[in-house]
Amino acid sequence: MALETGLDLYSVQQYIAALVRDKFPNYKVYEDEMLDDESILKLGTFVEPYLVLRWSKMNRAFNGASFGGVRHDEYFSSVDVCVVSSMPKASRKIMNNIFGILAGEKIGNTRLSPDPGNTGFATITDNAGIPHAYVASERFSFAVNSRAVGEYITP
């Protein structure tokens, strides 16, 4: 499948969001936002696990310059996939499952590639320091360029 996008990063992001929703139908998927701390605290001690997709901007690849001009250079972007849950073990297990399914997943002519060193784990606490939710995250990078996602256009 060729995902024709030109330099339209938004269409690639929507494709990935639909892929995540399709692969993980049991979880609500939010884009660009998490429940704020006060909303989580109102839920009490149980937070139904949910996923958050946080998008990065398009970045020019260091080695992908083209003689055809900047619109024909190679670019990349990334998505942070976050799991929010009331149990640290649940966040970790769900993230491990997501990693196993999404790592290497084909997007057009490219693949979602885990970005080394860009994983995280955080605890959301109340003012007394009592934990209410745990966040696990993983970053996946993908190529974008003017012909088709992941198609190399320079020799």
PDB file of C-alpha atoms in Angstrom:
ATOM      1  CA  MET A   1       0.000   0.000   0.000  1.00  0.00           C
ATOM      2  CA  ALA A   2       1.373   3.404  -0.917  1.00  0.00           C
ATOM      3  CA  LEU A   3       0.222   6.203   1.327  1.00  0.00           C
ATOM      4  CA  GLU A   4       0.470   9.207  -1.015  1.00  0.00           C
ATOM      5  CA  THR A   5       0.820  12.339   1.041  1.00  0.00           C
ATOM      6  CA  GLY A   6       3.163  14.848  -0.518  1.00  0.00           C
ATOM      7  CA  LEU A   7       4.426  16.723   2.530  1.00  0.00           C
ATOM      8  CA  ASP A   8       1.074  16.374   4.289  1.00  0.00           C
ATOM      9  CA  LEU A   9       2.120  15.142   7.721  1.00  0.00           C
ATOM     10  CA  TYR A  10      -1.430  15.410   9.076  1.00  0.00           C
ATOM     11  CA  SER A  11      -2.737  12.674   6.757  1.00  0.00           C
ATOM     12  CA  VAL A  12       0.070  10.356   7.892  1.00  0.00           C
ATOM     13  CA  GLN A  13      -0.751  11.112  11.526  1.00  0.00           C
ATOM     14  CA  GLN A  14      -4.428  10.328  10.938  1.00  0.00           C
ATOM     15  CA  TYR A  15      -3.457   7.074   9.237  1.00  0.00           C
ATOM     16  CA  ILE A  16      -1.349   6.075  12.270  1.00  0.00           C
ATOM     17  CA  ALA A  17      -4.110   7.119  14.694  1.00  0.00           C
ATOM     18  CA  ALA A  18      -6.604   4.931  12.786  1.00  0.00           C
ATOM     19  CA  LEU A  19      -4.088   2.073  12.856  1.00  0.00           C
ATOM     20  CA  VAL A  20      -3.682   2.374  16.651  1.00  0.00           C
ATOM     21  CA  ARG A  21      -7.464   2.511  17.158  1.00  0.00           C
ATOM     22  CA  ASP A  22      -7.853  -0.554  14.942  1.00  0.00           C
ATOM     23  CA  LYS A  23      -5.087  -2.553  16.673  1.00  0.00           C
ATOM     24  CA  PHE A  24      -6.209  -1.598  20.214  1.00  0.00           C
ATOM     25  CA  PRO A  25     -10.026  -1.371  20.153  1.00  0.00           C
ATOM     26  CA  ASN A  26     -10.356  -1.961  23.914  1.00  0.00           C
ATOM     27  CA  TYR A  27      -8.735   1.384  24.805  1.00  0.00           C
ATOM     28  CA  LYS A  28      -9.880   4.938  24.310  1.00  0.00           C
ATOM     29  CA  VAL A  29      -7.328   6.810  22.207  1.00  0.00           C
ATOM     30  CA  TYR A  30      -6.783  10.536  22.693  1.00  0.00           C
ATOM     31  CA  GLU A  31      -4.605  12.689  20.490  1.00  0.00           C
ATOM     32  CA  ASP A  32      -2.405  15.483  21.845  1.00  0.00           C
ATOM     33  CA  GLU A  33      -3.953  15.539  25.296  1.00  0.00           C
ATOM     34  CA  MET A  34      -4.095  13.632  28.535  1.00  0.00           C
ATOM     35  CA  LEU A  35      -6.640  14.055  31.247  1.00  0.00           C
ATOM     36  CA  ASP A  36      -5.322  16.813  33.465  1.00  0.00           C
ATOM     37  CA  ASP A  37      -4.266  15.968  37.019  1.00  0.00           C
ATOM     38  CA  GLU A  38      -7.469  17.282  38.596  1.00  0.00           C
ATOM     39  CA  SER A  39      -9.662  15.209  36.272  1.00  0.00           C
ATOM     40  CA  ILE A  40      -7.651  12.094  37.099  1.00  0.00           C
ATOM     41  CA  LEU A  41      -7.935  12.796  40.838  1.00  0.00           C
ATOM     42  CA  LYS A  42     -11.740  13.048  40.485  1.00  0.00           C
ATOM     43  CA  LEU A  43     -11.741   9.507  39.090  1.00  0.00           C
ATOM     44  CA  GLY A  44     -10.494   8.256  42.448  1.00  0.00           C
ATOM     45  CA  THR A  45      -8.116   5.350  42.763  1.00  0.00           C
ATOM     46  CA  PHE A  46      -9.126   3.585  39.552  1.00  0.00           C
ATOM     47  CA  VAL A  47      -8.244   4.975  36.126  1.00  0.00           C
ATOM     48  CA  GLU A  48      -9.503   2.940  33.195  1.00  0.00           C
ATOM     49  CA  PRO A  49      -6.405   2.450  30.996  1.00  0.00           C
ATOM     50  CA  TYR A  50      -6.330   4.703  27.932  1.00  0.00           C
ATOM     51  CA  LEU A  51      -3.853   5.662  25.211  1.00  0.00           C
ATOM     52  CA  VAL A  52      -2.548   9.069  24.194  1.00  0.00           C
ATOM     53  CA  LEU A  53      -0.846   9.891  20.896  1.00  0.00           C
ATOM     54  CA  ARG A  54       1.433  12.927  21.011  1.00  0.00           C
ATOM     55  CA  TRP A  55       2.742  14.041  17.624  1.00  0.00           C
ATOM     56  CA  SER A  56       5.993  15.758  16.737  1.00  0.00           C
ATOM     57  CA  LYS A  57       6.632  18.125  13.874  1.00  0.00           C
ATOM     58  CA  MET A  58       8.235  17.152  10.578  1.00  0.00           C
ATOM     59  CA  ASN A  59      12.044  17.245  10.729  1.00  0.00           C
ATOM     60  CA  ARG A  60      14.492  17.232   7.844  1.00  0.00           C
ATOM     61  CA  ALA A  61      16.638  14.098   7.695  1.00  0.00           C
ATOM     62  CA  PHE A  62      20.354  14.811   8.045  1.00  0.00           C
ATOM     63  CA  ASN A  63      21.327  12.704   5.042  1.00  0.00           C
ATOM     64  CA  GLY A  64      18.296  13.116   2.791  1.00  0.00           C
ATOM     65  CA  ALA A  65      19.001  16.281   0.772  1.00  0.00           C
ATOM     66  CA  SER A  66      17.803  16.301  -2.818  1.00  0.00           C
ATOM     67  CA  PHE A  67      19.054  18.111  -5.914  1.00  0.00           C
ATOM     68  CA  GLY A  68      15.378  18.819  -6.618  1.00  0.00           C
ATOM     69  CA  GLY A  69      15.087  21.300  -3.754  1.00  0.00           C
ATOM     70  CA  VAL A  70      13.870  21.358  -0.189  1.00  0.00           C
ATOM     71  CA  ARG A  71      10.381  20.033  -1.034  1.00  0.00           C
ATOM     72  CA  HIS A  72      12.047  16.851  -2.295  1.00  0.00           C
ATOM     73  CA  ASP A  73      14.303  16.330   0.724  1.00  0.00           C
ATOM     74  CA  GLU A  74      13.637  13.431   3.059  1.00  0.00           C
ATOM     75  CA  TYR A  75      11.868  14.158   6.346  1.00  0.00           C
ATOM     76  CA  PHE A  76      10.878  12.245   9.433  1.00  0.00           C
ATOM     77  CA  SER A  77       8.466  12.691  12.279  1.00  0.00           C
ATOM     78  CA  SER A  78       7.472  10.742  15.362  1.00  0.00           C
ATOM     79  CA  VAL A  79       4.615   9.837  17.636  1.00  0.00           C
ATOM     80  CA  ASP A  80       4.783   9.255  21.376  1.00  0.00           C
ATOM     81  CA  VAL A  81       2.386   6.508  22.395  1.00  0.00           C
ATOM     82  CA  CYS A  82       1.452   6.845  26.073  1.00  0.00           C
ATOM     83  CA  VAL A  83      -0.480   4.466  28.309  1.00  0.00           C
ATOM     84  CA  VAL A  84      -2.241   5.918  31.355  1.00  0.00           C
ATOM     85  CA  SER A  85      -3.485   3.522  34.019  1.00  0.00           C
ATOM     86  CA  SER A  86      -4.057   3.375  37.777  1.00  0.00           C
ATOM     87  CA  MET A  87      -1.643   0.473  38.162  1.00  0.00           C
ATOM     88  CA  PRO A  88       2.075   0.710  37.287  1.00  0.00           C
ATOM     89  CA  LYS A  89       2.255  -2.934  36.262  1.00  0.00           C
ATOM     90  CA  ALA A  90      -0.761  -2.513  33.963  1.00  0.00           C
ATOM     91  CA  SER A  91       0.825   0.520  32.262  1.00  0.00           C
ATOM     92  CA  ARG A  92       4.032  -1.396  31.733  1.00  0.00           C
ATOM     93  CA  LYS A  93       2.322  -4.558  30.419  1.00  0.00           C
ATOM     94  CA  ILE A  94       0.065  -2.629  28.048  1.00  0.00           C
ATOM     95  CA  MET A  95       3.057  -0.639  26.746  1.00  0.00           C
ATOM     96  CA  ASN A  96       5.040  -3.843  26.196  1.00  0.00           C
ATOM     97  CA  ASN A  97       2.100  -5.217  24.194  1.00  0.00           C
ATOM     98  CA  ILE A  98       1.834  -2.009  22.151  1.00  0.00           C
ATOM     99  CA  PHE A  99       5.571  -2.035  21.476  1.00  0.00           C
ATOM    100  CA  GLY A 100       5.434  -5.630  20.278  1.00  0.00           C
ATOM    101  CA  ILE A 101       2.606  -4.865  17.855  1.00  0.00           C
ATOM    102  CA  LEU A 102       3.627  -1.405  16.552  1.00  0.00           C
ATOM    103  CA  ALA A 103       7.421  -1.832  16.280  1.00  0.00           C
ATOM    104  CA  GLY A 104       8.117  -2.322  12.587  1.00  0.00           C
ATOM    105  CA  GLU A 105       4.481  -1.829  11.562  1.00  0.00           C
ATOM    106  CA  LYS A 106       4.327  -0.853   7.876  1.00  0.00           C
ATOM    107  CA  ILE A 107       3.174   2.699   7.118  1.00  0.00           C
ATOM    108  CA  GLY A 108       3.201   3.228   3.356  1.00  0.00           C
ATOM    109  CA  ASN A 109       6.750   2.362   2.295  1.00  0.00           C
ATOM    110  CA  THR A 110       8.242   2.913   5.730  1.00  0.00           C
ATOM    111  CA  ARG A 111       7.880   1.333   9.143  1.00  0.00           C
ATOM    112  CA  LEU A 112       7.271   2.615  12.644  1.00  0.00           C
ATOM    113  CA  SER A 113      10.698   2.509  14.226  1.00  0.00           C
ATOM    114  CA  PRO A 114      11.211   2.622  18.015  1.00  0.00           C
ATOM    115  CA  ASP A 115      13.313   5.650  18.882  1.00  0.00           C
ATOM    116  CA  PRO A 116      16.063   4.531  21.310  1.00  0.00           C
ATOM    117  CA  GLY A 117      16.268   6.488  24.521  1.00  0.00           C
ATOM    118  CA  ASN A 118      12.818   8.040  24.152  1.00  0.00           C
ATOM    119  CA  THR A 119      10.841   5.907  26.532  1.00  0.00           C
ATOM    120  CA  GLY A 120       9.464   7.064  29.811  1.00  0.00           C
ATOM    121  CA  PHE A 121       7.538   6.248  32.924  1.00  0.00           C
ATOM    122  CA  ALA A 122       5.896   8.817  35.208  1.00  0.00           C
ATOM    123  CA  THR A 123       3.601   8.872  38.215  1.00  0.00           C
ATOM    124  CA  ILE A 124       0.729  11.322  38.626  1.00  0.00           C
ATOM    125  CA  THR A 125       0.297  12.139  42.312  1.00  0.00           C
ATOM    126  CA  ASP A 126      -1.997  14.373  44.322  1.00  0.00           C
ATOM    127  CA  ASN A 127      -0.763  17.192  46.560  1.00  0.00           C
ATOM    128  CA  ALA A 128      -0.119  14.718  49.377  1.00  0.00           C
ATOM    129  CA  GLY A 129       2.122  12.618  47.127  1.00  0.00           C
ATOM    130  CA  ILE A 130      -0.367   9.764  46.788  1.00  0.00           C
ATOM    131  CA  PRO A 131      -0.129   8.148  43.325  1.00  0.00           C
ATOM    132  CA  HIS A 132      -3.310   8.094  41.235  1.00  0.00           C
ATOM    133  CA  ALA A 133      -2.102   7.185  37.753  1.00  0.00           C
ATOM    134  CA  TYR A 134       0.968   5.879  35.980  1.00  0.00           C
ATOM    135  CA  VAL A 135       2.099   6.842  32.488  1.00  0.00           C
ATOM    136  CA  ALA A 136       4.331   4.680  30.290  1.00  0.00           C
ATOM    137  CA  SER A 137       5.477   6.054  26.918  1.00  0.00           C
ATOM    138  CA  GLU A 138       7.369   4.981  23.825  1.00  0.00           C
ATOM    139  CA  ARG A 139       8.406   7.055  20.791  1.00  0.00           C
ATOM    140  CA  PHE A 140       8.097   5.698  17.250  1.00  0.00           C
ATOM    141  CA  SER A 141       9.690   7.511  14.279  1.00  0.00           C
ATOM    142  CA  PHE A 142       8.631   7.302  10.640  1.00  0.00           C
ATOM    143  CA  ALA A 143       9.815   8.754   7.328  1.00  0.00           C
ATOM    144  CA  VAL A 144       7.844  11.333   5.316  1.00  0.00           C
ATOM    145  CA  ASN A 145       8.689  12.808   1.918  1.00  0.00           C
ATOM    146  CA  SER A 146       7.118  14.373  -1.136  1.00  0.00           C
ATOM    147  CA  ARG A 147       6.385  11.223  -3.149  1.00  0.00           C
ATOM    148  CA  ALA A 148       5.116   8.595  -0.762  1.00  0.00           C
ATOM    149  CA  VAL A 149       5.701   7.927   2.890  1.00  0.00           C
ATOM    150  CA  GLY A 150       9.064   6.227   3.304  1.00  0.00           C
ATOM    151  CA  GLU A 151       9.942   6.101  -0.398  1.00  0.00           C
ATOM    152  CA  TYR A 152      13.574   7.062  -0.821  1.00  0.00           C
ATOM    153  CA  ILE A 153      13.872   9.718  -3.466  1.00  0.00           C
ATOM    154  CA  THR A 154      17.597  10.399  -3.420  1.00  0.00           C
ATOM    155  CA  PRO A 155      20.166   7.926  -4.787  1.00  0.00           C
TER     156      PRO A 155
END
